[in-house]
mmCIF file of C-alpha atoms in Angstrom:
data_model
loop_
_atom_site.group_PDB
_atom_site.id
_atom_site.type_symbol
_atom_site.label_atom_id
_atom_site.label_comp_id
_atom_site.label_asym_id
_atom_site.label_seq_id
_atom_site.Cartn_x
_atom_site.Cartn_y
_atom_site.Cartn_z
ATOM 1 C CA PRO A 1 108.192 99.722 108.765
ATOM 2 C CA ASN A 2 106.674 96.583 110.312
ATOM 3 C CA THR A 3 103.406 98.262 111.309
ATOM 4 C CA PRO A 4 100.469 97.054 109.167
ATOM 5 C CA THR A 5 99.041 100.027 107.342
ATOM 6 C CA THR A 6 95.930 100.327 105.216
ATOM 7 C CA ILE A 7 95.728 103.042 102.597
ATOM 8 C CA TYR A 8 92.381 104.062 101.165
ATOM 9 C CA ALA A 9 92.696 106.104 98.005
ATOM 10 C CA ARG A 10 89.915 108.020 96.331
ATOM 11 C CA THR A 11 90.580 110.130 93.290
ATOM 12 C CA SER A 12 88.404 111.257 90.420
ATOM 13 C CA ARG A 13 89.696 108.268 88.435
ATOM 14 C CA VAL A 14 89.164 105.612 91.075
ATOM 15 C CA GLN A 15 85.706 104.316 91.916
ATOM 16 C CA ALA A 16 85.890 101.012 93.796
ATOM 17 C CA PRO A 17 83.231 100.310 96.458
ATOM 18 C CA ILE A 18 85.530 98.701 99.047
ATOM 19 C CA ARG A 19 84.725 99.427 102.727
ATOM 20 C CA HIS A 20 83.565 102.915 101.796
ATOM 21 C CA PRO A 21 81.867 103.846 98.492
ATOM 22 C CA GLY A 22 84.392 105.432 96.176
ATOM 23 C CA TRP A 23 87.403 104.305 98.229
ATOM 24 C CA MET A 24 90.014 101.845 97.063
ATOM 25 C CA ALA A 25 91.784 99.862 99.784
ATOM 26 C CA PHE A 26 95.336 98.626 99.650
ATOM 27 C CA GLU A 27 96.658 96.603 102.568
ATOM 28 C CA ARG A 28 100.365 97.215 102.786
ATOM 29 C CA SER A 29 101.043 93.861 104.424
ATOM 30 C CA ARG A 30 99.562 92.140 101.344
ATOM 31 C CA TRP A 31 101.249 94.151 98.599
ATOM 32 C CA PRO A 32 104.163 91.835 97.877
ATOM 33 C CA PRO A 33 103.794 90.001 95.571
ATOM 34 C CA PHE A 34 100.536 91.624 94.414
ATOM 35 C CA PHE A 35 102.204 94.992 93.772
ATOM 36 C CA PRO A 36 105.909 94.082 93.514
ATOM 37 C CA ASP A 37 107.069 97.374 92.017
ATOM 38 C CA GLN A 38 105.806 99.721 94.751
ATOM 39 C CA VAL A 39 107.874 102.872 95.222
ATOM 40 C CA PRO A 40 108.157 104.106 98.818
ATOM 41 C CA ILE A 41 108.737 107.790 99.553
ATOM 42 C CA ARG A 42 109.560 109.587 102.797
ATOM 43 C CA PRO A 43 107.423 108.510 105.778
ATOM 44 C CA LEU A 44 104.888 111.035 107.056
ATOM 45 C CA LEU A 45 104.921 109.721 110.612
ATOM 46 C CA PRO A 46 108.250 108.432 111.983
ATOM 47 C CA CYS A 47 108.424 104.656 112.383
ATOM 48 C CA SER A 48 104.722 104.257 111.587
ATOM 49 C CA PHE A 49 103.941 104.388 107.892
ATOM 50 C CA ALA A 50 105.007 105.629 104.507
ATOM 51 C CA ILE A 51 102.947 106.906 101.633
ATOM 52 C CA LEU A 52 103.582 104.634 98.692
ATOM 53 C CA LEU A 53 103.259 105.674 95.077
ATOM 54 C CA LEU A 54 101.785 102.760 93.216
ATOM 55 C CA ARG A 55 103.091 101.403 89.960
ATOM 56 C CA CYS A 56 100.537 98.721 89.328
ATOM 57 C CA CYS A 57 98.040 97.943 86.593
ATOM 58 C CA ASP A 58 96.102 101.137 87.348
ATOM 59 C CA ARG A 59 98.779 103.681 86.415
ATOM 60 C CA SER A 60 96.249 106.517 86.378
ATOM 61 C CA THR A 61 96.002 106.140 90.174
ATOM 62 C CA ALA A 62 99.749 106.607 90.602
ATOM 63 C CA ALA A 63 99.731 109.586 88.259
ATOM 64 C CA ALA A 64 96.864 111.164 90.175
ATOM 65 C CA PHE A 65 98.731 110.835 93.467
ATOM 66 C CA ARG A 66 101.860 112.375 91.978
ATOM 67 C CA ARG A 67 99.879 115.360 90.703
ATOM 68 C CA ILE A 68 98.104 115.775 94.037
ATOM 69 C CA VAL A 69 100.974 115.398 96.466
ATOM 70 C CA MET A 70 104.220 116.515 94.879
ATOM 71 C CA PRO A 71 103.900 120.296 94.250
ATOM 72 C CA ALA A 72 101.739 121.315 97.221
ATOM 73 C CA ASP A 73 102.506 122.408 100.778
ATOM 74 C CA PHE A 74 101.371 120.294 103.711
ATOM 75 C CA VAL A 75 99.114 121.433 106.554
ATOM 76 C CA LEU A 76 99.282 118.964 109.448
ATOM 77 C CA VAL A 77 96.250 119.284 111.732
ATOM 78 C CA ALA A 78 96.234 117.613 115.144
ATOM 79 C CA GLY A 79 93.070 116.384 116.786
ATOM 80 C CA PRO A 80 91.793 118.775 119.481
ATOM 81 C CA LEU A 81 92.621 116.342 122.290
ATOM 82 C CA VAL A 82 96.387 116.589 121.714
ATOM 83 C CA GLY A 83 98.830 119.398 121.021
ATOM 84 C CA SER A 84 100.134 120.303 117.587
ATOM 85 C CA SER A 85 103.628 119.270 118.724
ATOM 86 C CA SER A 86 102.502 115.683 118.079
ATOM 87 C CA TRP A 87 102.959 116.475 114.366
ATOM 88 C CA GLU A 88 106.412 118.078 114.682
ATOM 89 C CA PRO A 89 108.498 114.928 114.038
ATOM 90 C CA THR A 90 106.486 114.378 110.871
ATOM 91 C CA ALA A 91 106.921 118.001 109.829
ATOM 92 C CA GLU A 92 110.684 117.715 110.294
ATOM 93 C CA LEU A 93 110.814 114.628 108.093
ATOM 94 C CA LEU A 94 108.848 116.378 105.367
ATOM 95 C CA ARG A 95 111.108 119.431 105.510
ATOM 96 C CA ASP A 96 114.200 117.243 105.421
ATOM 97 C CA GLY A 97 112.675 115.531 102.402
ATOM 98 C CA GLY A 98 112.589 118.809 100.456
ATOM 99 C CA ARG A 99 109.220 120.369 101.304
ATOM 100 C CA ARG A 100 109.564 124.143 101.212
ATOM 101 C CA ARG A 101 106.769 124.757 103.671
ATOM 102 C CA VAL A 102 105.010 122.493 106.121
ATOM 103 C CA HIS A 103 102.446 124.190 108.341
ATOM 104 C CA VAL A 104 101.476 122.891 111.784
ATOM 105 C CA PRO A 105 98.750 125.279 112.989
ATOM 106 C CA ASP A 106 98.503 125.470 116.783
ATOM 107 C CA VAL A 107 94.949 126.420 117.742
ATOM 108 C CA LEU A 108 95.424 125.633 121.433
ATOM 109 C CA THR A 109 98.340 128.066 121.795
ATOM 110 C CA ALA A 110 96.672 130.740 119.669
ATOM 111 C CA CYS A 111 93.442 130.618 121.682
ATOM 112 C CA GLY A 112 94.868 129.866 125.121
ATOM 113 C CA ALA A 113 92.123 127.278 125.719
ATOM 114 C CA PRO A 114 90.176 124.822 123.559
ATOM 115 C CA PRO A 115 87.622 126.729 121.454
ATOM 116 C CA PRO A 116 84.241 125.107 120.718
ATOM 117 C CA TRP A 117 84.408 122.230 118.269
ATOM 118 C CA SER A 118 82.110 124.062 115.842
ATOM 119 C CA GLN A 119 84.528 127.033 115.766
ATOM 120 C CA TRP A 120 87.790 125.089 115.514
ATOM 121 C CA THR A 121 88.019 125.324 111.737
ATOM 122 C CA SER A 122 87.685 129.112 111.731
ATOM 123 C CA HIS A 123 90.678 129.331 114.053
ATOM 124 C CA LEU A 124 92.650 126.979 111.818
ATOM 125 C CA ILE A 125 91.946 129.147 108.778
ATOM 126 C CA SER A 126 93.387 132.183 110.532
ATOM 127 C CA LEU A 127 96.638 130.256 111.133
ATOM 128 C CA ILE A 128 97.149 128.850 107.627
ATOM 129 C CA PRO A 129 99.078 131.138 105.241
ATOM 130 C CA GLY A 130 97.538 131.634 101.815
ATOM 131 C CA GLY A 131 99.048 131.783 98.382
ATOM 132 C CA THR A 132 99.932 128.125 97.784
ATOM 133 C CA GLU A 133 98.133 124.889 97.023
ATOM 134 C CA LEU A 134 97.647 122.675 100.065
ATOM 135 C CA ILE A 135 97.502 119.050 101.106
ATOM 136 C CA LEU A 136 95.491 118.927 104.336
ATOM 137 C CA VAL A 137 96.402 116.107 106.720
ATOM 138 C CA GLY A 138 94.159 115.432 109.710
ATOM 139 C CA HIS A 139 94.787 112.972 112.519
ATOM 140 C CA SER A 140 92.089 111.395 114.700
ATOM 141 C CA SER A 141 89.183 113.843 115.198
ATOM 142 C CA ALA A 142 90.906 116.247 112.829
ATOM 143 C CA THR A 143 89.698 114.142 109.894
ATOM 144 C CA ALA A 144 86.440 116.111 110.185
ATOM 145 C CA LEU A 145 88.362 119.367 110.538
ATOM 146 C CA VAL A 146 90.329 118.912 107.312
ATOM 147 C CA ALA A 147 87.120 117.907 105.526
ATOM 148 C CA ASP A 148 85.582 121.182 106.698
ATOM 149 C CA LEU A 149 88.705 123.107 105.678
ATOM 150 C CA ALA A 150 88.565 121.553 102.213
ATOM 151 C CA SER A 151 85.167 123.130 101.586
ATOM 152 C CA LYS A 152 86.402 126.550 102.760
ATOM 153 C CA LEU A 153 89.938 126.794 101.361
ATOM 154 C CA ALA A 154 89.974 127.014 97.580
ATOM 155 C CA ALA A 155 93.679 126.188 97.564
ATOM 156 C CA THR A 156 93.016 122.648 98.836
ATOM 157 C CA ARG A 157 94.491 120.122 96.432
ATOM 158 C CA GLY A 158 93.926 116.977 98.444
ATOM 159 C CA LEU A 159 93.191 115.432 101.836
ATOM 160 C CA ILE A 160 94.924 112.742 103.870
ATOM 161 C CA MET A 161 92.991 111.365 106.840
ATOM 162 C CA VAL A 162 94.938 109.459 109.484
ATOM 163 C CA ASP A 163 93.406 107.065 112.024
ATOM 164 C CA GLY A 164 90.115 108.895 112.438
ATOM 165 C CA ASP A 165 86.544 108.366 111.318
ATOM 166 C CA VAL A 166 85.744 109.243 107.728
ATOM 167 C CA PRO A 167 83.295 112.131 108.180
ATOM 168 C CA PRO A 168 79.985 112.365 106.343
ATOM 169 C CA ALA A 169 80.106 114.017 102.937
ATOM 170 C CA ILE A 170 77.719 116.654 104.243
ATOM 171 C CA GLY A 171 75.962 117.385 107.537
ATOM 172 C CA ALA A 172 76.704 117.131 111.238
ATOM 173 C CA ALA A 173 80.002 115.685 112.476
ATOM 174 C CA PRO A 174 80.588 115.178 116.219
ATOM 175 C CA PRO A 175 84.098 115.401 117.709
ATOM 176 C CA VAL A 176 84.043 111.693 118.630
ATOM 177 C CA ARG A 177 81.821 108.726 117.886
ATOM 178 C CA PRO A 178 78.993 108.029 120.406
ATOM 179 C CA ALA A 179 80.642 104.949 121.924
ATOM 180 C CA LEU A 180 83.806 106.901 122.718
ATOM 181 C CA ARG A 181 81.782 109.723 124.214
ATOM 182 C CA ASP A 182 80.053 107.250 126.520
ATOM 183 C CA PHE A 183 83.471 106.057 127.665
ATOM 184 C CA ILE A 184 84.671 109.649 128.176
ATOM 185 C CA VAL A 185 81.676 110.397 130.400
ATOM 186 C CA SER A 186 82.870 107.689 132.772
ATOM 187 C CA LEU A 187 86.198 109.510 133.167
ATOM 188 C CA ALA A 188 84.796 112.954 133.998
ATOM 189 C CA GLY A 189 85.044 114.393 137.499
ATOM 190 C CA THR A 190 82.143 115.908 139.391
ATOM 191 C CA ASP A 191 82.948 119.261 137.750
ATOM 192 C CA GLY A 192 82.851 117.705 134.288
ATOM 193 C CA MET A 193 86.600 118.043 133.758
ATOM 194 C CA LEU A 194 88.480 115.188 132.113
ATOM 195 C CA PRO A 195 91.937 113.822 132.860
ATOM 196 C CA ALA A 196 94.677 114.237 130.262
ATOM 197 C CA TRP A 197 94.091 112.166 127.139
ATOM 198 C CA SER A 198 97.306 110.178 127.696
ATOM 199 C CA THR A 199 95.797 108.609 130.818
ATOM 200 C CA TRP A 200 92.451 107.586 129.385
ATOM 201 C CA PHE A 201 93.575 104.059 128.507
ATOM 202 C CA ARG A 202 96.002 103.519 131.369
ATOM 203 C CA ASN A 203 94.053 100.482 132.580
ATOM 204 C CA ASP A 204 93.545 99.016 129.112
ATOM 205 C CA GLU A 205 96.832 97.671 127.751
ATOM 206 C CA LEU A 206 95.346 96.679 124.405
ATOM 207 C CA ARG A 207 93.834 100.104 123.780
ATOM 208 C CA ALA A 208 97.011 101.847 124.954
ATOM 209 C CA ALA A 209 98.955 99.767 122.447
ATOM 210 C CA LEU A 210 96.519 100.614 119.647
ATOM 211 C CA VAL A 211 96.870 104.368 120.160
ATOM 212 C CA GLY A 212 100.639 104.165 120.660
ATOM 213 C CA ILE A 213 100.880 105.456 124.220
ATOM 214 C CA ASP A 214 102.817 102.347 125.275
ATOM 215 C CA ILE A 215 105.513 103.117 122.694
ATOM 216 C CA LEU A 216 105.656 106.802 123.575
ATOM 217 C CA ALA A 217 106.020 105.909 127.261
ATOM 218 C CA ARG A 218 109.354 104.230 126.497
ATOM 219 C CA ASP A 219 110.823 107.697 125.977
ATOM 220 C CA PRO A 220 110.144 109.695 129.170
ATOM 221 C CA VAL A 221 111.354 112.964 127.620
ATOM 222 C CA ALA A 222 109.095 112.622 124.575
ATOM 223 C CA LEU A 223 106.144 111.591 126.744
ATOM 224 C CA SER A 224 106.670 114.563 129.064
ATOM 225 C CA GLN A 225 106.766 116.975 126.121
ATOM 226 C CA PHE A 226 103.661 115.397 124.639
ATOM 227 C CA GLU A 227 101.739 115.622 127.913
ATOM 228 C CA ARG A 228 102.688 119.269 128.473
ATOM 229 C CA ASP A 229 100.719 120.172 125.358
ATOM 230 C CA LEU A 230 97.568 118.218 126.221
ATOM 231 C CA PRO A 231 94.564 120.484 126.822
ATOM 232 C CA GLN A 232 92.150 120.343 129.730
ATOM 233 C CA MET A 233 88.758 119.378 128.371
ATOM 234 C CA ASN A 234 85.268 119.458 129.827
ATOM 235 C CA ILE A 235 82.761 116.746 128.976
ATOM 236 C CA GLY A 236 80.348 119.417 127.723
ATOM 237 C CA TRP A 237 82.781 120.266 124.904
ATOM 238 C CA PHE A 238 81.896 116.959 123.223
ATOM 239 C CA ASP A 239 78.216 117.883 122.791
ATOM 240 C CA ASP A 240 78.983 120.297 119.951
ATOM 241 C CA MET A 241 78.613 119.545 116.230
ATOM 242 C CA LEU A 242 80.550 120.627 113.164
ATOM 243 C CA ASP A 243 78.329 121.369 110.159
ATOM 244 C CA LEU A 244 80.108 120.047 107.080
ATOM 245 C CA ALA A 245 79.501 121.356 103.597
ATOM 246 C CA GLY A 246 80.237 119.050 100.682
ATOM 247 C CA TRP A 247 83.908 118.013 100.615
ATOM 248 C CA ASP A 248 83.937 114.627 98.851
ATOM 249 C CA HIS A 249 84.812 116.181 95.490
ATOM 250 C CA VAL A 250 88.372 116.638 96.798
ATOM 251 C CA PRO A 251 90.890 113.848 96.005
ATOM 252 C CA SER A 252 91.448 112.083 99.312
ATOM 253 C CA GLY A 253 93.379 109.300 100.989
ATOM 254 C CA TYR A 254 93.088 107.466 104.293
ATOM 255 C CA LEU A 255 95.980 106.018 106.305
ATOM 256 C CA GLN A 256 95.206 103.534 109.073
ATOM 257 C CA THR A 257 98.023 102.834 111.512
ATOM 258 C CA SER A 258 96.137 101.880 114.669
#
């Protein structure tokens, strides 16, 4: 509850060019007294953030969020560098909060090894049941994956992007930004294989704190479970591109926790 969180909201009724065209930014740490009658609902990620329904001067925004979020099922998509189990605590909270179905598709288990970045979405589609409207939630690199899913799944009612780059509205999307790829290259062995993601920032306390590894390390059991699900990646995997069709017509939100 004490973690500063920024929420970017874009709906068909909100057009405010703040940080990103068409996105409206609300900094949680600044809401009181600017938005004194905020209404918190169940947190999506334990101990990190909560989605807040706004009751401020722009009541159409709050109404749009209620229409988008309340009736639909959630699909929680992990970034390819971590296992889907990273979403399980969130899924449990949502189920405890009354969600009938929360899907956590596990591409790594289904495929046995990381598929190419450009094919990741097709594997996700095969793991997502049909028949209901969906809120797609993507963490880290999966922000591009849920954007791609939104253009391919007609049942998509909205997107929530968490701590990743906002992908282009159309065109090529890499798995990571160029600066991060340059850093990853420095970690690769002579065979191109990379160490587990949880060790990438071992020598950078600030970065480890930003991504939350320092907190996770306080619970050895949770850290061990998390690391068991981490895939082995080759540096060549990061050279692929995902070709995005137009997705920015879909009501979307962004949650920044790190």
